[in-house]
PDB file of C-alpha atoms in Angstrom:
ATOM      1  CA  GLN G   1      13.189  -1.110 -22.987  1.00  0.00           C
ATOM      2  CA  VAL G   2      10.390  -2.357 -20.766  1.00  0.00           C
ATOM      3  CA  SER G   3       7.093  -3.679 -22.083  1.00  0.00           C
ATOM      4  CA  LEU G   4       3.870  -4.032 -20.124  1.00  0.00           C
ATOM      5  CA  VAL G   5       1.091  -6.341 -21.229  1.00  0.00           C
ATOM      6  CA  GLU G   6      -2.322  -6.143 -19.559  1.00  0.00           C
ATOM      7  CA  SER G   7      -5.129  -8.667 -19.526  1.00  0.00           C
ATOM      8  CA  GLY G   8      -8.449  -9.221 -17.808  1.00  0.00           C
ATOM      9  CA  GLY G   9     -10.623  -6.342 -18.923  1.00  0.00           C
ATOM     10  CA  GLY G  10     -14.191  -6.836 -20.049  1.00  0.00           C
ATOM     11  CA  LEU G  11     -17.871  -6.109 -19.556  1.00  0.00           C
ATOM     12  CA  VAL G  12     -19.468  -6.792 -16.178  1.00  0.00           C
ATOM     13  CA  GLN G  13     -22.583  -5.770 -14.311  1.00  0.00           C
ATOM     14  CA  ALA G  14     -22.583  -3.452 -11.339  1.00  0.00           C
ATOM     15  CA  GLY G  15     -21.668  -5.260  -8.150  1.00  0.00           C
ATOM     16  CA  GLU G  16     -19.573  -7.887  -9.901  1.00  0.00           C
ATOM     17  CA  SER G  17     -15.829  -8.448  -9.700  1.00  0.00           C
ATOM     18  CA  LEU G  18     -12.972  -8.439 -12.173  1.00  0.00           C
ATOM     19  CA  ILE G  19      -9.227  -9.037 -11.983  1.00  0.00           C
ATOM     20  CA  LEU G  20      -6.710  -7.171 -14.111  1.00  0.00           C
ATOM     21  CA  SER G  21      -3.239  -8.577 -14.627  1.00  0.00           C
ATOM     22  CA  CYS G  22      -0.093  -6.961 -15.975  1.00  0.00           C
ATOM     23  CA  ALA G  23       3.286  -8.490 -16.762  1.00  0.00           C
ATOM     24  CA  ALA G  24       6.478  -6.521 -17.301  1.00  0.00           C
ATOM     25  CA  SER G  25       9.202  -7.823 -19.565  1.00  0.00           C
ATOM     26  CA  GLY G  26      12.315  -6.636 -21.378  1.00  0.00           C
ATOM     27  CA  SER G  27      15.723  -5.417 -20.293  1.00  0.00           C
ATOM     28  CA  ILE G  28      14.758  -5.044 -16.659  1.00  0.00           C
ATOM     29  CA  PHE G  29      17.334  -4.452 -13.968  1.00  0.00           C
ATOM     30  CA  SER G  30      14.860  -3.553 -11.249  1.00  0.00           C
ATOM     31  CA  ILE G  31      11.252  -2.485 -10.839  1.00  0.00           C
ATOM     32  CA  ASN G  32      10.244   0.129  -8.323  1.00  0.00           C
ATOM     33  CA  THR G  33       6.615   1.172  -8.306  1.00  0.00           C
ATOM     34  CA  MET G  34       3.936  -0.730 -10.194  1.00  0.00           C
ATOM     35  CA  GLY G  35       0.355   0.322 -10.480  1.00  0.00           C
ATOM     36  CA  TRP G  36      -2.822   1.049 -12.345  1.00  0.00           C
ATOM     37  CA  TYR G  37      -4.283   4.232 -13.745  1.00  0.00           C
ATOM     38  CA  ARG G  38      -7.552   4.664 -15.610  1.00  0.00           C
ATOM     39  CA  GLN G  39      -9.077   7.049 -18.090  1.00  0.00           C
ATOM     40  CA  PRO G  40     -12.867   7.320 -18.010  1.00  0.00           C
ATOM     41  CA  PRO G  41     -14.632   8.418 -21.204  1.00  0.00           C
ATOM     42  CA  GLY G  42     -14.046  12.105 -21.841  1.00  0.00           C
ATOM     43  CA  LYS G  43     -11.872  12.521 -18.755  1.00  0.00           C
ATOM     44  CA  GLN G  44      -8.196  12.660 -17.883  1.00  0.00           C
ATOM     45  CA  ARG G  45      -6.141   9.708 -16.754  1.00  0.00           C
ATOM     46  CA  GLU G  46      -6.297   9.226 -12.989  1.00  0.00           C
ATOM     47  CA  LEU G  47      -4.579   7.136 -10.363  1.00  0.00           C
ATOM     48  CA  VAL G  48      -6.303   3.951  -9.269  1.00  0.00           C
ATOM     49  CA  ALA G  49      -3.668   2.239  -7.132  1.00  0.00           C
ATOM     50  CA  THR G  50       0.077   1.805  -6.873  1.00  0.00           C
ATOM     51  CA  ILE G  51       2.251  -0.610  -4.954  1.00  0.00           C
ATOM     52  CA  SER G  52       5.867  -0.215  -3.931  1.00  0.00           C
ATOM     53  CA  SER G  53       8.558  -2.860  -4.251  1.00  0.00           C
ATOM     54  CA  ALA G  54       8.045  -3.493  -0.529  1.00  0.00           C
ATOM     55  CA  GLY G  55       4.380  -4.244  -1.131  1.00  0.00           C
ATOM     56  CA  ILE G  56       2.890  -1.047   0.272  1.00  0.00           C
ATOM     57  CA  GLY G  57      -0.298  -0.109  -1.553  1.00  0.00           C
ATOM     58  CA  ASN G  58      -1.709   3.327  -2.232  1.00  0.00           C
ATOM     59  CA  TYR G  59      -5.298   3.774  -3.423  1.00  0.00           C
ATOM     60  CA  ALA G  60      -7.514   6.466  -4.820  1.00  0.00           C
ATOM     61  CA  ASP G  61     -10.285   7.327  -2.379  1.00  0.00           C
ATOM     62  CA  SER G  62     -12.887   6.239  -4.919  1.00  0.00           C
ATOM     63  CA  VAL G  63     -11.664   2.623  -4.884  1.00  0.00           C
ATOM     64  CA  LYS G  64     -10.562   2.138  -1.278  1.00  0.00           C
ATOM     65  CA  GLY G  65     -12.205  -0.902   0.250  1.00  0.00           C
ATOM     66  CA  ARG G  66     -13.254  -2.254  -3.155  1.00  0.00           C
ATOM     67  CA  PHE G  67      -9.989  -2.711  -5.056  1.00  0.00           C
ATOM     68  CA  THR G  68      -6.856  -4.570  -3.954  1.00  0.00           C
ATOM     69  CA  ILE G  69      -3.477  -4.297  -5.623  1.00  0.00           C
ATOM     70  CA  SER G  70      -0.777  -6.944  -5.309  1.00  0.00           C
ATOM     71  CA  ARG G  71       2.461  -7.857  -7.047  1.00  0.00           C
ATOM     72  CA  ASP G  72       4.824 -10.745  -7.570  1.00  0.00           C
ATOM     73  CA  ASN G  73       8.360  -9.376  -7.648  1.00  0.00           C
ATOM     74  CA  ALA G  74       9.825 -12.642  -8.921  1.00  0.00           C
ATOM     75  CA  LYS G  75       7.523 -12.616 -11.957  1.00  0.00           C
ATOM     76  CA  ASN G  76       7.357  -8.825 -12.437  1.00  0.00           C
ATOM     77  CA  THR G  77       3.576  -8.932 -12.382  1.00  0.00           C
ATOM     78  CA  VAL G  78       0.921  -6.781 -10.759  1.00  0.00           C
ATOM     79  CA  LEU G  79      -2.730  -7.635 -10.164  1.00  0.00           C
ATOM     80  CA  LEU G  80      -5.711  -5.413  -9.523  1.00  0.00           C
ATOM     81  CA  GLN G  81      -8.626  -7.196  -7.888  1.00  0.00           C
ATOM     82  CA  MET G  82     -11.762  -5.127  -8.370  1.00  0.00           C
ATOM     83  CA  SER G  83     -14.952  -5.905  -6.488  1.00  0.00           C
ATOM     84  CA  SER G  84     -18.307  -4.187  -6.016  1.00  0.00           C
ATOM     85  CA  LEU G  85     -17.785  -2.542  -9.381  1.00  0.00           C
ATOM     86  CA  LYS G  86     -19.803   0.560 -10.202  1.00  0.00           C
ATOM     87  CA  PRO G  87     -20.712   2.120 -13.547  1.00  0.00           C
ATOM     88  CA  GLU G  88     -18.366   4.993 -12.703  1.00  0.00           C
ATOM     89  CA  ASP G  89     -15.479   2.513 -12.726  1.00  0.00           C
ATOM     90  CA  THR G  90     -15.921   2.255 -16.492  1.00  0.00           C
ATOM     91  CA  ALA G  91     -12.647   3.308 -18.095  1.00  0.00           C
ATOM     92  CA  VAL G  92      -9.591   2.195 -19.974  1.00  0.00           C
ATOM     93  CA  TYR G  93      -7.198   0.835 -17.367  1.00  0.00           C
ATOM     94  CA  PHE G  94      -3.459   1.294 -17.899  1.00  0.00           C
ATOM     95  CA  CYS G  95      -0.703  -0.632 -16.193  1.00  0.00           C
ATOM     96  CA  TYR G  96       2.235   1.488 -15.055  1.00  0.00           C
ATOM     97  CA  THR G  97       5.716   0.891 -13.760  1.00  0.00           C
ATOM     98  CA  ARG G  98       8.796   2.855 -12.877  1.00  0.00           C
ATOM     99  CA  ALA G  99      11.688   0.607 -13.753  1.00  0.00           C
ATOM    100  CA  THR G 100      15.436   0.637 -14.259  1.00  0.00           C
ATOM    101  CA  THR G 101      16.757  -1.113 -17.336  1.00  0.00           C
ATOM    102  CA  LYS G 102      19.930  -3.177 -17.617  1.00  0.00           C
ATOM    103  CA  PHE G 103      21.489  -0.080 -19.126  1.00  0.00           C
ATOM    104  CA  PHE G 104      20.695   1.748 -15.879  1.00  0.00           C
ATOM    105  CA  TYR G 105      18.074   4.000 -17.370  1.00  0.00           C
ATOM    106  CA  THR G 106      15.166   4.700 -15.028  1.00  0.00           C
ATOM    107  CA  GLY G 107      11.880   5.663 -16.601  1.00  0.00           C
ATOM    108  CA  ASP G 108       8.109   5.400 -16.531  1.00  0.00           C
ATOM    109  CA  TYR G 109       6.480   2.755 -18.700  1.00  0.00           C
ATOM    110  CA  TRP G 110       2.857   2.201 -19.667  1.00  0.00           C
ATOM    111  CA  GLY G 111       0.794  -0.645 -21.023  1.00  0.00           C
ATOM    112  CA  GLN G 112      -1.507  -0.297 -24.000  1.00  0.00           C
ATOM    113  CA  GLY G 113      -4.636  -0.223 -21.852  1.00  0.00           C
ATOM    114  CA  THR G 114      -7.536  -2.590 -21.293  1.00  0.00           C
ATOM    115  CA  GLN G 115     -11.198  -1.630 -21.349  1.00  0.00           C
ATOM    116  CA  VAL G 116     -13.376  -2.185 -18.298  1.00  0.00           C
ATOM    117  CA  THR G 117     -17.080  -1.526 -18.758  1.00  0.00           C
ATOM    118  CA  VAL G 118     -19.535  -1.759 -15.874  1.00  0.00           C
ATOM    119  CA  SER G 119     -23.204  -1.776 -16.789  1.00  0.00           C
ATOM    120  CA  SER G 120     -25.908  -0.659 -14.394  1.00  0.00           C
TER     121      SER G 120
END
């Protein structure tokens, strides 16, 4: 199994910055994609950003130019640097990874979520 633990959520004012961190642990053979999704209040979960094992990032249009995703392959961690935050960025943010375990099972894994609230 693979576990994801997020940290860094909180309450900020519009225009401020926040960094989310996620660490993967467990019976990991390899990690492919890592990323972040979010679920705003009353809405469905949506993509925020993903990053490949080669370090290529992919962003939702709504966060391009404001958010930066990065990863440390040696530590199995992924960061989401969020700047110029807007009230519409308020959501529960979930860390995601597609990983292969030491038993050669490849699956999608999710963190428990961390709340980000942006006040106007």
